[in-house]
Coordinates of C-alpha atoms and ligand atoms in Angstrom, one line a residue:
X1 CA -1.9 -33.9 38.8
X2 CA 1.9 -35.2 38.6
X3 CA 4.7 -33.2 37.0
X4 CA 4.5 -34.8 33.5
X5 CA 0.7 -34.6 32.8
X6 CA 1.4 -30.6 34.1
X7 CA 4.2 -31.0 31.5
X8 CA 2.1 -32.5 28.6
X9 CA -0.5 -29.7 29.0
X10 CA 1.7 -26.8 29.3
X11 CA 3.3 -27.9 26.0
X12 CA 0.0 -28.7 24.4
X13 CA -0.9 -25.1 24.7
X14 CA 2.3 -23.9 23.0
X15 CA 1.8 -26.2 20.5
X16 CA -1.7 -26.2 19.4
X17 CA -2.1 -22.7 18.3
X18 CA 1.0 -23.5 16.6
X19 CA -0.3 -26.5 14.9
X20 CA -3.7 -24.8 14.5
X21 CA -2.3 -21.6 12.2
X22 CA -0.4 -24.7 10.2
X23 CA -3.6 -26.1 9.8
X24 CA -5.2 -22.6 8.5
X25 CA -1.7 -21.9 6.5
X26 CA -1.7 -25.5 4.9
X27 CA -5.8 -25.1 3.7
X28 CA -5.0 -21.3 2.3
X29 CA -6.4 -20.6 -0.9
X30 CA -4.2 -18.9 -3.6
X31 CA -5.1 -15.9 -6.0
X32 CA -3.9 -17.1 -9.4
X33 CA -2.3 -13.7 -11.8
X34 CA -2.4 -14.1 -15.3
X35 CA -4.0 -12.5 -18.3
X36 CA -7.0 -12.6 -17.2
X37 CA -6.3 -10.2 -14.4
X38 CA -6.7 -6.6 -14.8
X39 CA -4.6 -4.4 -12.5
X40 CA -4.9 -0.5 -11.9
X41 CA -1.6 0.5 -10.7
X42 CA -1.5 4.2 -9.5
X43 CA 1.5 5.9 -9.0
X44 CA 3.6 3.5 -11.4
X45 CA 5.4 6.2 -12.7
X46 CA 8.3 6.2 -10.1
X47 CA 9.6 4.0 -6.9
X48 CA 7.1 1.0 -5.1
X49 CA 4.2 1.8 -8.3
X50 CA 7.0 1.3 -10.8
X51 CA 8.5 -1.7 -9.2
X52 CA 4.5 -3.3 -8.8
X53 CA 3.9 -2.6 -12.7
X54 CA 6.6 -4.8 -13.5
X55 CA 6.2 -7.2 -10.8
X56 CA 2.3 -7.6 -12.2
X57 CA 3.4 -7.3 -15.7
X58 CA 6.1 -10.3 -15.4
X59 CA 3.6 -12.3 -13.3
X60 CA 1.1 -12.0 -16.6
X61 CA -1.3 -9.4 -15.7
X62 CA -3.3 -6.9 -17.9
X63 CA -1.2 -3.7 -16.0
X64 CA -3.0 -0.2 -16.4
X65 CA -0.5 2.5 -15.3
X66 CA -1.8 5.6 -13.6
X67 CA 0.1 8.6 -12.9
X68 CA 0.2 12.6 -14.0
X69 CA 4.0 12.5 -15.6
X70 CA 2.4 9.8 -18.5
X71 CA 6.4 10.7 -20.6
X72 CA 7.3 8.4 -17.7
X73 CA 4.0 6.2 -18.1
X74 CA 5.2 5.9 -21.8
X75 CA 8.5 5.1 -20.9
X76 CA 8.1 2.2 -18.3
X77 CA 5.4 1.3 -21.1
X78 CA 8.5 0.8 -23.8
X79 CA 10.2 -1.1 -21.1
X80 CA 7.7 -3.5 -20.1
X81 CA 7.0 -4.5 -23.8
X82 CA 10.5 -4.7 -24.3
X83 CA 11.3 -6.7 -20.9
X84 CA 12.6 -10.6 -21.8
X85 CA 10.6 -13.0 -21.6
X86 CA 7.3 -11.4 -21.6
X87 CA 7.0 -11.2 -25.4
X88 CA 3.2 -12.7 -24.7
X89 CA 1.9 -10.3 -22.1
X90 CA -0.5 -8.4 -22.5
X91 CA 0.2 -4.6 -23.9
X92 CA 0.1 -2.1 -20.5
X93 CA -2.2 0.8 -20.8
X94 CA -0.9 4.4 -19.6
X95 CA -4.5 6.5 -18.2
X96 CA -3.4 9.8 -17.1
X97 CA -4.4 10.5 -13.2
X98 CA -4.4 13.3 -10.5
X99 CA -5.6 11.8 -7.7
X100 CA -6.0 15.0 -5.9
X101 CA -7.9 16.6 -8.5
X102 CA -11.6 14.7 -9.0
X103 CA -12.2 15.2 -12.4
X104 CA -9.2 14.0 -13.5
X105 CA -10.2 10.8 -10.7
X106 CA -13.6 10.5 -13.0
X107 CA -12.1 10.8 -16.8
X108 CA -9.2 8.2 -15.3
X109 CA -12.2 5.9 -14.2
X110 CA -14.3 6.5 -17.5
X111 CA -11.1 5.4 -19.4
X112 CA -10.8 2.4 -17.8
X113 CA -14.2 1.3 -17.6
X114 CA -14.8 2.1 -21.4
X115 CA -10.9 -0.1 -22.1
X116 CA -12.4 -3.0 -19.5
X117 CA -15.7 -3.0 -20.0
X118 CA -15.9 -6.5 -17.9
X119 CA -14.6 -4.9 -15.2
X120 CA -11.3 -4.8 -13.0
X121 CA -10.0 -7.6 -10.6
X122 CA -6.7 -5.9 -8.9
X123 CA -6.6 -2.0 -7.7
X124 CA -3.3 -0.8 -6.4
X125 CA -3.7 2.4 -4.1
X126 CA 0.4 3.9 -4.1
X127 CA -0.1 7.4 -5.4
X128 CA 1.0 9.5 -2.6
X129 CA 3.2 12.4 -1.1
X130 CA 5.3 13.1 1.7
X131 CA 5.8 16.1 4.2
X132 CA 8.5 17.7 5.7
X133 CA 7.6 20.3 8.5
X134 CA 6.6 22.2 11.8
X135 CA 3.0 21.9 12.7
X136 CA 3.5 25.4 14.1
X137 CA 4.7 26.8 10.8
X138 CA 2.8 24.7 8.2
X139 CA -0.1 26.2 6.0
X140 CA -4.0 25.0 6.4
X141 CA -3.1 24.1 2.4
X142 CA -0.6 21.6 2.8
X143 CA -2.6 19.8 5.1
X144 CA -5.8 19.5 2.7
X145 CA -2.7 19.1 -0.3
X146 CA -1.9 15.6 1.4
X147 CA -5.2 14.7 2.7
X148 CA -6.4 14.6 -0.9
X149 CA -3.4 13.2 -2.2
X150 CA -2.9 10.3 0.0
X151 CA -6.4 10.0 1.6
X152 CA -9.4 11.7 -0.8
X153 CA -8.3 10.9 -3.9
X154 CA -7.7 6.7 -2.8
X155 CA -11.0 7.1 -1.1
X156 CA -13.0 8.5 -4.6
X157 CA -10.8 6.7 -7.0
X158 CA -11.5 3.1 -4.9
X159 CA -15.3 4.1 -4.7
X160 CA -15.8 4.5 -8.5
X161 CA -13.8 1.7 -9.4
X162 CA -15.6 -0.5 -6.9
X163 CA -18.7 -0.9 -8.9
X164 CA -16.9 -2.6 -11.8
X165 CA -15.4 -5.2 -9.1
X166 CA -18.6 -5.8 -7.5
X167 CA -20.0 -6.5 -11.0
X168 CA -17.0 -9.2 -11.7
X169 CA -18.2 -13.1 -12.0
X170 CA -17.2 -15.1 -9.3
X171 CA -14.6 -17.9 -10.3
X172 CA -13.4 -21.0 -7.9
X173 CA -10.9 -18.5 -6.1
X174 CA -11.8 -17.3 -2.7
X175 CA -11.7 -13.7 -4.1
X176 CA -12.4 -12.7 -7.4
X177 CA -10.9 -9.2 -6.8
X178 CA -8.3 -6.9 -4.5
X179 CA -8.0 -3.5 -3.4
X180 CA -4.2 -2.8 -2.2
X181 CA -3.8 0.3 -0.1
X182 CA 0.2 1.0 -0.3
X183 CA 0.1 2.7 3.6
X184 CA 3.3 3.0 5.7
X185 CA 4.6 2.6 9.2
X186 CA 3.7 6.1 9.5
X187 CA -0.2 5.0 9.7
X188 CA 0.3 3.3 12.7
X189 CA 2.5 5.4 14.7
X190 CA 2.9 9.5 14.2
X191 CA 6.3 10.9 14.7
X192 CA 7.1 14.5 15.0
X193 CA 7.3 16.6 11.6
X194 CA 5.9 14.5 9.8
X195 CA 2.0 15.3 10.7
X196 CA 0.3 16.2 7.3
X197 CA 1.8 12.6 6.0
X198 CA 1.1 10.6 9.1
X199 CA -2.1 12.0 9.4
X200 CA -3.5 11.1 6.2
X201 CA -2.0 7.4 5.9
X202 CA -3.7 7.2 9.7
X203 CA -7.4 8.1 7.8
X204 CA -5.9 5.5 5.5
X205 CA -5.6 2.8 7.7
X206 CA -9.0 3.3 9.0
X207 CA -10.9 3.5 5.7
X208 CA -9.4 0.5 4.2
X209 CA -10.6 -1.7 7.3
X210 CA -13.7 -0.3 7.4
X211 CA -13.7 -1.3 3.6
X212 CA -12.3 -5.1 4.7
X213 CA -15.3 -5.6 6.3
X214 CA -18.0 -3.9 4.4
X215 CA -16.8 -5.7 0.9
X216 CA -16.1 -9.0 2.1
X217 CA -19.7 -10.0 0.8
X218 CA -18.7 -9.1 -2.9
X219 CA -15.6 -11.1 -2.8
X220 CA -13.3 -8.5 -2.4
X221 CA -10.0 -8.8 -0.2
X222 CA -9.0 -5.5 1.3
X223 CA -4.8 -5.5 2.3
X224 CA -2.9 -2.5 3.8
X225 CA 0.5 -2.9 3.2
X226 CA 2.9 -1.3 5.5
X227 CA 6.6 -0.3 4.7
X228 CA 9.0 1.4 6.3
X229 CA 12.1 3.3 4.9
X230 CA 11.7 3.1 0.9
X231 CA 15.0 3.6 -1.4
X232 CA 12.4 5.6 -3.8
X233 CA 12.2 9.8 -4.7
X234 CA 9.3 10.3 -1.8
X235 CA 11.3 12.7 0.1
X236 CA 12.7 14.1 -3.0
X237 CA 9.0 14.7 -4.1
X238 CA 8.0 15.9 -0.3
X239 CA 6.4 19.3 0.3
X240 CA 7.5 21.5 3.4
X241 CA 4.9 23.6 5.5
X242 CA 5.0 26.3 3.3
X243 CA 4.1 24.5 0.3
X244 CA 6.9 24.5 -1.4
X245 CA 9.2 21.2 -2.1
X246 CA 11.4 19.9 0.0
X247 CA 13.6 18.5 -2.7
X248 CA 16.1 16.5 -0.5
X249 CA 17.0 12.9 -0.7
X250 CA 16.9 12.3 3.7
X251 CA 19.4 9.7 4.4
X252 CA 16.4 7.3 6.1
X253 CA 15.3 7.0 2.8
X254 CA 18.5 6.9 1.2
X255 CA 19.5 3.6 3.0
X256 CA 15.8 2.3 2.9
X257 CA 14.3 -1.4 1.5
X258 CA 15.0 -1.5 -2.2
X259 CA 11.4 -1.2 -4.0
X260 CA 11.7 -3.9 -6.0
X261 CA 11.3 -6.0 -2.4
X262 CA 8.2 -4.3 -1.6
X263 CA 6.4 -4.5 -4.9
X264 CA 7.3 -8.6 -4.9
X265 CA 5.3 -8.1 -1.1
X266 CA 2.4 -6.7 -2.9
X267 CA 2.1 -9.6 -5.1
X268 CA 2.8 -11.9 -2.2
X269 CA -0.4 -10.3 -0.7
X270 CA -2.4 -10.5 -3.4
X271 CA -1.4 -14.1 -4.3
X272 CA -2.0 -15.3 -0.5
X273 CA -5.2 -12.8 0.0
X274 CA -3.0 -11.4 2.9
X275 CA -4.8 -8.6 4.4
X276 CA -2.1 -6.6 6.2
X277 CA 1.3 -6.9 5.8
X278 CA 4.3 -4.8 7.8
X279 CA 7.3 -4.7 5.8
X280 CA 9.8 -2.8 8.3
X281 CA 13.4 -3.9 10.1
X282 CA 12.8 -4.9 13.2
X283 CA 13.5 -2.0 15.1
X284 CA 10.9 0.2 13.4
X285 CA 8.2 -3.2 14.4
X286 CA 9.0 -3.0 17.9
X287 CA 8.5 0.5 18.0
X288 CA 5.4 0.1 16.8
X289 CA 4.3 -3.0 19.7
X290 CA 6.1 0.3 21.7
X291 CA 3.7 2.6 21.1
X292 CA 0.9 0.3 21.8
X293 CA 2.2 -1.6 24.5
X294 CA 3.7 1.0 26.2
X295 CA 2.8 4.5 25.0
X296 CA 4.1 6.8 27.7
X297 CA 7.3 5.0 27.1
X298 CA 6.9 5.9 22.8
X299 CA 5.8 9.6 24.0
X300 CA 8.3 10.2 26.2
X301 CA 11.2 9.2 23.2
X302 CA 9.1 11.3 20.4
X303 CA 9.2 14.6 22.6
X304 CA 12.9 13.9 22.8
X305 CA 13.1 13.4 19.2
X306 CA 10.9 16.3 18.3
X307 CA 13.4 18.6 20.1
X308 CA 17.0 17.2 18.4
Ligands
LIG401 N1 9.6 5.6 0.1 C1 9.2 5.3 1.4 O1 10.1 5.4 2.3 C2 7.8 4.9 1.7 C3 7.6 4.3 2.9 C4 6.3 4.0 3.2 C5 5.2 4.2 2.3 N2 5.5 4.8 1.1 C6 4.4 5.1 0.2 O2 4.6 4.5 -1.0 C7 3.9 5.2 -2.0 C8 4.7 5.4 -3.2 O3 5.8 6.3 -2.9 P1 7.3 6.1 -3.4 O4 8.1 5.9 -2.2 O5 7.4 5.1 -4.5 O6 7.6 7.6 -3.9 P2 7.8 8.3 -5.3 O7 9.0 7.6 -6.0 O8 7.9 9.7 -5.1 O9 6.5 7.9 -6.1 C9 5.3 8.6 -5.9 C10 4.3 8.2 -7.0 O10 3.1 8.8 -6.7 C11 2.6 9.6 -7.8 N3 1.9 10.7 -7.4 C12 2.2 11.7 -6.5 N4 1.2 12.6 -6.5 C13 0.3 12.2 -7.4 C14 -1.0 12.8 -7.8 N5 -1.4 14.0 -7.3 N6 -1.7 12.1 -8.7 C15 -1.3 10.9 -9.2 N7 -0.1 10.4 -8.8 C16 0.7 11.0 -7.9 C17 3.9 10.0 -8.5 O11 3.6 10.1 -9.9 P3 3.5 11.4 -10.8 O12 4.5 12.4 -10.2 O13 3.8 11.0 -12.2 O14 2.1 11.9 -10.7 C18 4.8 8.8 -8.3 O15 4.6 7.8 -9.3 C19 3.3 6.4 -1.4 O16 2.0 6.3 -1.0 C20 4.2 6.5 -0.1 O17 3.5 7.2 0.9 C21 6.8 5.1 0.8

């Protein structure tokens, strides 16, 4: 074999994988957003579930916002209507919603299934709380607090809505409907004080996969979307180990992504039937390849960290 021939074939290998996801990229099939899309927003009261309501809402789609505070349900309501531009959409609908409470999961899930009767194509999963604390020091309640929160309740609320996806008509698109799972960087590595929250967007990660694959057959894309640093209220909102709030706007956050960029992610995913997406600076990506690649090297730094 001479040198060039060696040369041909070592580039044909860096190429043809290359060429191959052009090939896949170039093929992709679109979802299309319009009217005829129904979307279950929870959250959408404040930060990433806000910014998603409008992002849906401008794009054309039938938004339903979800949340307990429905003054500020109302309010992004009057704002939406109001927004330029979108005198045609159609009108949001505000459905009160614990998602830690099951009841309250059921009533928000008869509400929408008596209001959509032919069912829902788009289910955004953002609800969700943050933690601030000592593993030693924190209260067997705060854990279960966050597991419903950010695990339980998107686990009951996306069975009970699933049935009225499954029962959806398929169209010409690939998939005629989406459940979004709004996780974080924190469900794919764990960093110290932060256990409560990292270990319920971990059980997170997990069920939505599982869902990916056990859905598929009904048409329904499963994304987890996962972002670091948010400029939103989610520390502000956080709960310390004793229960109580935490009520402090941590500087990480402070200087985090704008949610606005997020929420035009999530209807990136949607649109391109993406089914995971990191949105992080590059630092916070390599440390997650860290942590896998190397973890003594990621569990070395975090005992360091957990001791500043
Ligand atoms: N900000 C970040 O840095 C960041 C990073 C990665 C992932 N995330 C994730 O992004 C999602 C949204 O958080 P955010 O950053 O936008 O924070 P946020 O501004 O505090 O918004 C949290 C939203 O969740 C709702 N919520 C909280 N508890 C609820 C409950 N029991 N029942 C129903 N709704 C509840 C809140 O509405 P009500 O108070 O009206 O109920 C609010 O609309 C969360 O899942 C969070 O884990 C955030």
């Amino acid at each position: 074999m001479d040198l060039s021939y060696e040369t041909a074939l070592y580039l044909a290998a860096l190429i043809a994988p290359a060429a191959l996801f052009s090939l896949k990229y170039a093929f992709r099939q679109f979802t299309s957003l319009g009217s005829d899309k129904v979307v279950v927003i929870t959250g959408a009261s404040s930060g990433i579930g806000k910014e998603c309501a409008k992002e849906f809402f401008k794009a054309g789609c039938q938004v339903i916002l979800c949340s307990r505070n429905v003054d500020k349900l109302e309010e992004l309501k009057n704002e939406l209507i109001n927004m330029n531009n979108c005198e045609d959409r159609p009108e949001p609908c505000v459905i009160p919603l614990d998602i830690s409470n099951e009841q309250s999961i059921q009533d928000a899930v008869d509400s929408v299934n008596r209001k959509f009767p032919d069912g829902i194509h788009i289910l955004i999963n953002n609800a969700g709380m943050s933690y601030r604390g000592n593993i030693l020091s924190t209260s067997m309640d705060v854990h279960k607090k966050l597991m419903e929160t950010n695990y339980f309740g998107h686990v009951s609320l996306t069975t009970r809505l699933l049935p009225s996806m499954i029962k959806l008509p398929h169209s010409c698109e690939k998939y005629k409907a989406h459940i979004l799972s709004i996780n974080s960087i924190q469900g794919q590595i764990s960093i110290p004080h932060r256990s409560a929250y990292s270990a319920s967007k971990f059980a997170c990660t997990a069920f939505f996969s599982c869902l990916r694959s056990e859905v598929a057959r009904f048409g329904i894309n499963v994304c987890s979307v996962y972002p670091g640093y948010v400029k939103t209220s989610l520390s502000l909102n956080a709960m310390t180990g004793d229960g109580t709030n935490y009520g402090k706007m941590d500087a990480t956050t402070e200087s985090g992504m704008e949610p606005c960029n997020i929420a035009k992610q999530v209807v990136s995913a949607i649109r391109n039937n993406q089914e995971e997406v990191s949105i992080a600076t590059l630092k916070l990506r390599l440390v997650v390849w860290l942590r896998y690649l190397f973890p003594s090297i990621f569990f070395w730094i975090m005992k360091k960290r957990a001791n500043r």
